[in-house]
């Protein structure tokens, strides 16, 4: 076995600035006193079914906080030529569902009805945060989804 000379060792130790992914916040100490590498949380996307609708959940991290979005494609507003009475009734119901604290019903492009919720957290979202926000959305939206179901 050969031992590298001092010049080789020195050239390996000299690394230009900015090439290593080590920043002041990239190394952390755990509560047990062990050094570890701080990994930035990755964004996540989930889907689930509730009341016959496919729901989507997306979490993205911004700095020390997170943004959690939940949405579902509820259905379509019929064209006036297809069902004028149903269209008027559906739009009247949608106009009456304004001002909910956690949920919005959005008519996209004049046709597609989307249930949407977004919350900004001051910390990285945990599974408990996602579960809590999902339950708030479902509890708040369920009566209106049933009401809209009569016209879709």
Coordinates of N, CA and C in Angstrom, one line a residue:
X1 N 0.8 -1.2 0.0 CA 0.0 0.0 0.0 C 0.9 1.2 0.0
X2 N 0.5 2.2 -0.9 CA 1.3 3.4 -1.0 C 0.6 4.5 -0.2
X3 N 1.4 5.3 0.3 CA 0.8 6.5 1.1 C 0.9 7.7 0.1
X4 N -0.2 8.5 -0.1 CA 0.0 9.6 -1.0 C 0.9 10.7 -0.3
X5 N 1.5 11.4 -1.2 CA 2.4 12.4 -0.7 C 1.6 13.6 -0.2
X6 N 2.3 14.5 0.5 CA 1.7 15.7 1.1 C 1.0 16.6 0.0
X7 N 1.6 16.7 -1.1 CA 1.1 17.6 -2.2 C -0.3 17.0 -2.7
X8 N -0.4 15.7 -2.8 CA -1.7 15.1 -3.2 C -2.8 15.3 -2.2
X9 N -2.4 15.2 -0.9 CA -3.4 15.3 0.2 C -3.8 16.8 0.2
X10 N -2.9 17.7 0.0 CA -3.2 19.1 0.1 C -4.1 19.5 -1.1
X11 N -3.9 19.0 -2.3 CA -4.8 19.3 -3.4 C -6.2 18.7 -3.2
X12 N -6.3 17.6 -2.5 CA -7.6 17.0 -2.2 C -8.4 17.9 -1.2
X13 N -7.6 18.5 -0.3 CA -8.2 19.3 0.7 C -8.6 20.7 0.2
X14 N -8.0 21.2 -0.9 CA -8.3 22.5 -1.4 C -9.5 22.4 -2.4
X15 N -10.6 22.9 -2.0 CA -11.8 22.9 -2.9 C -12.2 24.3 -3.1
X16 N -12.5 24.7 -4.3 CA -12.9 26.1 -4.6 C -14.2 26.4 -3.8
X17 N -14.4 27.7 -3.5 CA -15.6 28.1 -2.8 C -16.8 27.8 -3.6
X18 N -17.9 27.4 -2.9 CA -19.1 27.2 -3.5 C -19.4 25.8 -4.2
X19 N -18.4 24.9 -4.1 CA -18.6 23.6 -4.8 C -19.2 22.6 -3.8
X20 N -19.0 22.8 -2.6 CA -19.6 21.8 -1.6 C -21.0 22.3 -1.2
X21 N -22.0 21.4 -1.1 CA -23.3 21.9 -0.7 C -23.4 22.1 0.9
X22 N -22.4 22.7 1.4 CA -22.4 22.9 2.9 C -22.6 24.4 3.1
X23 N -23.7 24.7 3.8 CA -24.0 26.1 4.2 C -24.1 26.2 5.7
X24 N -24.3 27.3 6.3 CA -24.3 27.4 7.7 C -25.5 26.6 8.3
X25 N -26.6 26.4 7.6 CA -27.7 25.6 8.1 C -27.8 24.2 7.7
X26 N -26.7 23.7 7.0 CA -26.8 22.3 6.5 C -26.4 21.2 7.5
X27 N -25.8 21.6 8.6 CA -25.4 20.6 9.6 C -26.1 21.0 10.9
X28 N -26.8 20.0 11.5 CA -27.6 20.2 12.7 C -27.1 19.3 13.8
X29 N -27.4 19.6 15.0 CA -27.2 18.8 16.1 C -28.5 18.3 16.7
X30 N -28.6 17.0 16.8 CA -29.9 16.4 17.3 C -30.0 16.6 18.8
X31 N -31.2 16.3 19.4 CA -31.3 16.5 20.8 C -30.4 15.5 21.6
X32 N -29.9 14.5 20.9 CA -29.0 13.5 21.6 C -27.6 14.0 21.5
X33 N -27.3 15.1 20.8 CA -25.9 15.6 20.7 C -25.2 15.0 19.5
X34 N -25.8 14.4 18.6 CA -25.2 13.8 17.4 C -25.3 14.8 16.2
X35 N -24.2 15.0 15.5 CA -24.3 15.8 14.3 C -24.9 15.1 13.2
X36 N -25.7 15.8 12.4 CA -26.4 15.2 11.3 C -26.5 16.3 10.2
X37 N -26.9 15.8 9.0 CA -27.1 16.7 7.9 C -28.5 17.1 7.8
X38 N -28.8 18.4 7.8 CA -30.1 18.9 7.7 C -30.6 18.8 6.3
X39 N -31.7 18.0 6.1 CA -32.2 17.9 4.8 C -33.5 18.7 4.7
X40 N -33.5 19.5 3.6 CA -34.7 20.3 3.4 C -35.9 19.4 3.1
X41 N -37.0 19.7 3.7 CA -38.2 18.9 3.5 C -38.6 18.9 2.0
X42 N -39.0 17.8 1.5 CA -39.4 17.8 0.1 C -40.9 18.1 -0.1
X43 N -41.3 18.7 -1.2 CA -42.7 18.9 -1.4 C -43.4 17.5 -1.5
X44 N -44.7 17.5 -1.2 CA -45.4 16.3 -1.3 C -46.7 16.5 -2.0
X45 N -47.2 15.4 -2.7 CA -48.5 15.4 -3.3 C -49.2 14.2 -2.9
X46 N -50.5 14.3 -2.5 CA -51.3 13.1 -2.1 C -52.6 13.2 -2.8
X47 N -53.3 12.1 -3.0 CA -54.7 12.1 -3.4 C -55.5 11.1 -2.5
X48 N -56.8 11.4 -2.4 CA -57.6 10.5 -1.7 C -59.1 10.7 -2.2
X49 N -59.9 9.8 -1.9 CA -61.3 9.9 -2.3 C -62.2 10.2 -1.0
X50 N -63.1 11.1 -1.2 CA -64.1 11.4 -0.1 C -65.4 11.8 -0.8
X51 N -66.5 11.2 -0.4 CA -67.8 11.5 -0.9 C -67.8 11.3 -2.4
X52 N -67.1 10.3 -2.9 CA -67.1 10.1 -4.4 C -66.3 11.0 -5.2
X53 N -65.5 11.9 -4.6 CA -64.7 12.9 -5.3 C -63.2 12.6 -5.1
X54 N -62.4 12.7 -6.1 CA -61.0 12.6 -5.9 C -60.4 13.9 -5.4
X55 N -59.8 14.0 -4.3 CA -59.2 15.2 -3.7 C -57.7 15.1 -3.9
X56 N -57.1 16.2 -4.0 CA -55.6 16.4 -4.1 C -55.1 17.2 -3.0
X57 N -53.9 16.9 -2.5 CA -53.3 17.6 -1.5 C -51.8 17.9 -2.0
X58 N -51.4 19.1 -1.9 CA -50.0 19.5 -2.2 C -49.4 20.3 -1.1
X59 N -48.2 20.0 -0.8 CA -47.5 20.8 0.2 C -46.2 21.3 -0.4
X60 N -45.9 22.6 -0.3 CA -44.6 23.1 -0.7 C -44.0 23.9 0.4
X61 N -42.7 23.8 0.5 CA -42.0 24.5 1.7 C -41.4 25.8 1.1
X62 N -41.7 26.8 1.9 CA -41.1 28.1 1.6 C -40.4 28.7 2.8
X63 N -39.1 28.6 2.8 CA -38.3 29.0 3.9 C -38.5 28.1 5.1
X64 N -38.9 28.7 6.2 CA -39.2 27.9 7.4 C -40.6 27.5 7.5
X65 N -41.4 27.9 6.5 CA -42.9 27.6 6.5 C -43.3 26.7 5.4
X66 N -44.6 26.5 5.4 CA -45.2 25.6 4.4 C -46.5 26.2 3.9
X67 N -46.8 25.8 2.6 CA -48.1 26.1 2.1 C -48.8 24.8 1.7
X68 N -50.0 24.6 2.3 CA -50.8 23.4 2.1 C -52.0 23.7 1.3
X69 N -52.2 23.0 0.1 CA -53.3 23.2 -0.7 C -54.1 21.9 -0.9
X70 N -55.4 22.0 -0.8 CA -56.3 20.9 -1.0 C -57.4 21.3 -2.0
X71 N -57.6 20.5 -3.1 CA -58.6 20.8 -4.1 C -59.2 19.6 -4.6
X72 N -60.4 19.8 -5.2 CA -61.1 18.7 -5.9 C -61.9 19.2 -7.0
X73 N -62.0 18.5 -8.1 CA -62.8 18.8 -9.2 C -64.3 18.3 -8.9
X74 N -65.2 19.3 -8.6 CA -66.5 19.0 -8.2 C -67.4 18.6 -9.3
X75 N -67.3 19.3 -10.4 CA -68.1 19.0 -11.6 C -68.1 20.2 -12.6
X76 N -69.1 20.2 -13.5 CA -69.2 21.2 -14.5 C -70.5 21.9 -14.4
X77 N -70.5 23.2 -14.7 CA -71.8 23.9 -14.8 C -72.3 23.6 -16.2
X78 N -73.5 23.2 -16.4 CA -74.0 22.9 -17.7 C -74.2 24.2 -18.5
X79 N -74.1 24.0 -19.8 CA -74.3 25.1 -20.7 C -75.7 25.5 -20.7
X80 N -76.0 26.8 -21.0 CA -77.4 27.3 -21.0 C -78.2 26.5 -22.0
X81 N -77.7 26.1 -23.1 CA -78.5 25.3 -24.1 C -78.8 23.9 -23.6
X82 N -77.9 23.4 -22.8 CA -78.1 22.0 -22.2 C -79.2 22.0 -21.2
X83 N -79.1 22.8 -20.2 CA -80.1 22.8 -19.1 C -80.1 24.2 -18.4
X84 N -80.9 25.1 -19.0 CA -80.9 26.5 -18.5 C -81.3 26.6 -17.0
X85 N -82.3 25.9 -16.6 CA -82.8 26.0 -15.2 C -81.8 25.4 -14.2
X86 N -81.2 24.3 -14.6 CA -80.2 23.7 -13.8 C -79.0 24.6 -13.6
X87 N -78.6 25.3 -14.8 CA -77.5 26.2 -14.7 C -77.7 27.4 -13.8
X88 N -78.9 28.0 -13.9 CA -79.3 29.1 -13.1 C -79.3 28.7 -11.6
X89 N -79.9 27.6 -11.3 CA -79.9 27.1 -9.9 C -78.5 26.8 -9.4
X90 N -77.7 26.2 -10.2 CA -76.4 25.9 -9.7 C -75.5 27.1 -9.5
X91 N -75.6 28.1 -10.4 CA -74.9 29.4 -10.2 C -75.4 30.1 -9.0
X92 N -76.7 30.1 -8.7 CA -77.3 30.7 -7.5 C -76.8 30.1 -6.3
X93 N -76.7 28.8 -6.2 CA -76.1 28.1 -5.1 C -74.7 28.5 -4.9
X94 N -73.9 28.5 -6.0 CA -72.5 28.8 -5.9 C -72.3 30.3 -5.4
X95 N -73.1 31.2 -5.8 CA -73.0 32.6 -5.3 C -73.3 32.7 -3.8
X96 N -74.2 31.8 -3.3 CA -74.5 31.8 -1.9 C -73.5 31.1 -1.0
X97 N -72.5 30.5 -1.6 CA -71.5 29.7 -0.8 C -70.3 30.6 -0.6
X98 N -70.4 31.9 -0.5 CA -69.2 32.7 -0.3 C -68.9 33.0 1.2
X99 N -67.7 33.2 1.5 CA -67.4 33.6 2.8 C -67.1 32.5 3.8
X100 N -66.9 31.3 3.3 CA -66.5 30.2 4.2 C -65.1 30.4 4.7
X101 N -64.7 30.1 5.9 CA -63.4 30.3 6.4 C -62.3 29.5 5.8
X102 N -62.6 28.2 5.4 CA -61.5 27.4 5.0 C -61.6 26.9 3.5
X103 N -62.8 27.1 2.9 CA -63.0 26.5 1.6 C -63.6 27.6 0.6
X104 N -63.2 27.5 -0.6 CA -63.8 28.3 -1.7 C -64.2 27.4 -2.8
X105 N -65.3 27.7 -3.4 CA -65.8 27.0 -4.6 C -65.5 28.0 -5.7
X106 N -64.7 27.6 -6.7 CA -64.2 28.4 -7.8 C -64.8 27.8 -9.1
X107 N -65.4 28.7 -9.9 CA -65.8 28.3 -11.2 C -64.7 28.8 -12.2
X108 N -64.0 27.8 -12.8 CA -62.9 28.0 -13.6 C -63.3 28.0 -15.1
X109 N -63.1 29.0 -15.8 CA -63.4 29.1 -17.2 C -64.9 29.1 -17.5
X110 N -65.7 29.4 -16.5 CA -67.1 29.5 -16.7 C -67.8 28.1 -16.6
X111 N -67.1 27.1 -16.5 CA -67.7 25.7 -16.5 C -67.3 24.8 -15.4
X112 N -66.0 24.7 -15.1 CA -65.4 23.7 -14.2 C -65.5 24.2 -12.7
X113 N -66.2 23.5 -11.8 CA -66.3 23.9 -10.4 C -65.2 23.2 -9.6
X114 N -64.4 23.9 -8.9 CA -63.3 23.4 -8.1 C -63.5 23.8 -6.7
X115 N -63.3 22.9 -5.8 CA -63.3 23.1 -4.4 C -61.8 23.4 -4.0
X116 N -61.5 24.5 -3.3 CA -60.1 24.8 -3.1 C -59.9 25.3 -1.7
X117 N -58.8 24.9 -1.1 CA -58.5 25.4 0.2 C -56.9 25.6 0.3
X118 N -56.5 26.6 1.0 CA -55.0 26.9 1.1 C -54.8 27.4 2.5
X119 N -53.7 26.9 3.1 CA -53.3 27.4 4.4 C -51.8 27.6 4.4
X120 N -51.3 28.7 5.0 CA -49.9 29.0 5.1 C -49.5 28.7 6.6
X121 N -48.5 27.9 6.8 CA -48.1 27.6 8.1 C -46.7 28.2 8.3
X122 N -46.4 28.6 9.6 CA -45.1 29.2 9.9 C -44.0 28.2 10.2
X123 N -44.4 26.9 10.0 CA -43.4 25.8 10.3 C -43.6 24.8 9.1
X124 N -42.7 23.8 9.1 CA -42.9 22.8 8.1 C -44.1 21.9 8.4
X125 N -44.9 21.7 7.4 CA -46.1 20.9 7.7 C -45.8 19.5 8.1
X126 N -46.6 19.1 9.2 CA -46.4 17.7 9.7 C -47.6 16.9 9.2
X127 N -47.6 15.6 9.4 CA -48.8 14.8 9.0 C -50.0 15.3 9.8
X128 N -49.8 15.7 11.1 CA -51.0 16.2 11.8 C -51.6 17.4 11.2
X129 N -50.7 18.3 10.7 CA -51.2 19.5 10.1 C -52.0 19.2 8.8
X130 N -51.6 18.2 8.0 CA -52.3 17.8 6.8 C -53.6 17.2 7.2
X131 N -53.6 16.4 8.2 CA -54.9 15.7 8.6 C -55.9 16.7 9.2
X132 N -55.4 17.7 10.0 CA -56.2 18.7 10.5 C -56.9 19.5 9.4
X133 N -56.1 20.0 8.5 CA -56.6 20.8 7.4 C -57.6 20.0 6.5
X134 N -57.3 18.8 6.3 CA -58.1 17.9 5.5 C -59.5 17.8 6.1
X135 N -59.5 17.6 7.5 CA -60.8 17.4 8.2 C -61.6 18.7 8.2
X136 N -60.9 19.8 8.3 CA -61.6 21.1 8.3 C -62.2 21.3 6.9
X137 N -61.5 21.0 5.9 CA -62.1 21.2 4.5 C -63.3 20.3 4.3
X138 N -63.1 19.0 4.7 CA -64.3 18.1 4.5 C -65.5 18.4 5.3
X139 N -65.3 18.8 6.6 CA -66.4 19.2 7.4 C -67.1 20.4 6.9
X140 N -66.4 21.4 6.4 CA -66.9 22.6 5.9 C -67.6 22.4 4.6
X141 N -67.0 21.6 3.7 CA -67.5 21.5 2.3 C -68.6 20.5 2.2
X142 N -68.7 19.5 3.0 CA -69.6 18.4 2.8 C -71.1 18.8 2.6
X143 N -71.6 19.7 3.5 CA -73.0 20.1 3.2 C -73.3 20.7 1.9
X144 N -72.3 21.5 1.5 CA -72.4 22.2 0.2 C -72.2 21.3 -1.0
X145 N -71.3 20.3 -0.8 CA -71.2 19.3 -1.9 C -72.5 18.5 -2.1
X146 N -73.1 18.2 -1.0 CA -74.4 17.5 -1.1 C -75.5 18.4 -1.8
X147 N -75.5 19.6 -1.5 CA -76.4 20.6 -2.1 C -76.1 20.7 -3.6
X148 N -74.8 20.9 -3.9 CA -74.5 21.0 -5.3 C -74.7 19.7 -6.1
X149 N -74.6 18.6 -5.4 CA -74.9 17.3 -6.1 C -76.2 17.1 -6.7
X150 N -77.2 17.8 -6.2 CA -78.6 17.8 -6.7 C -78.6 18.4 -8.1
X151 N -77.7 19.3 -8.4 CA -77.7 20.1 -9.7 C -76.6 19.6 -10.7
X152 N -75.7 18.8 -10.3 CA -74.7 18.3 -11.2 C -75.0 17.1 -11.9

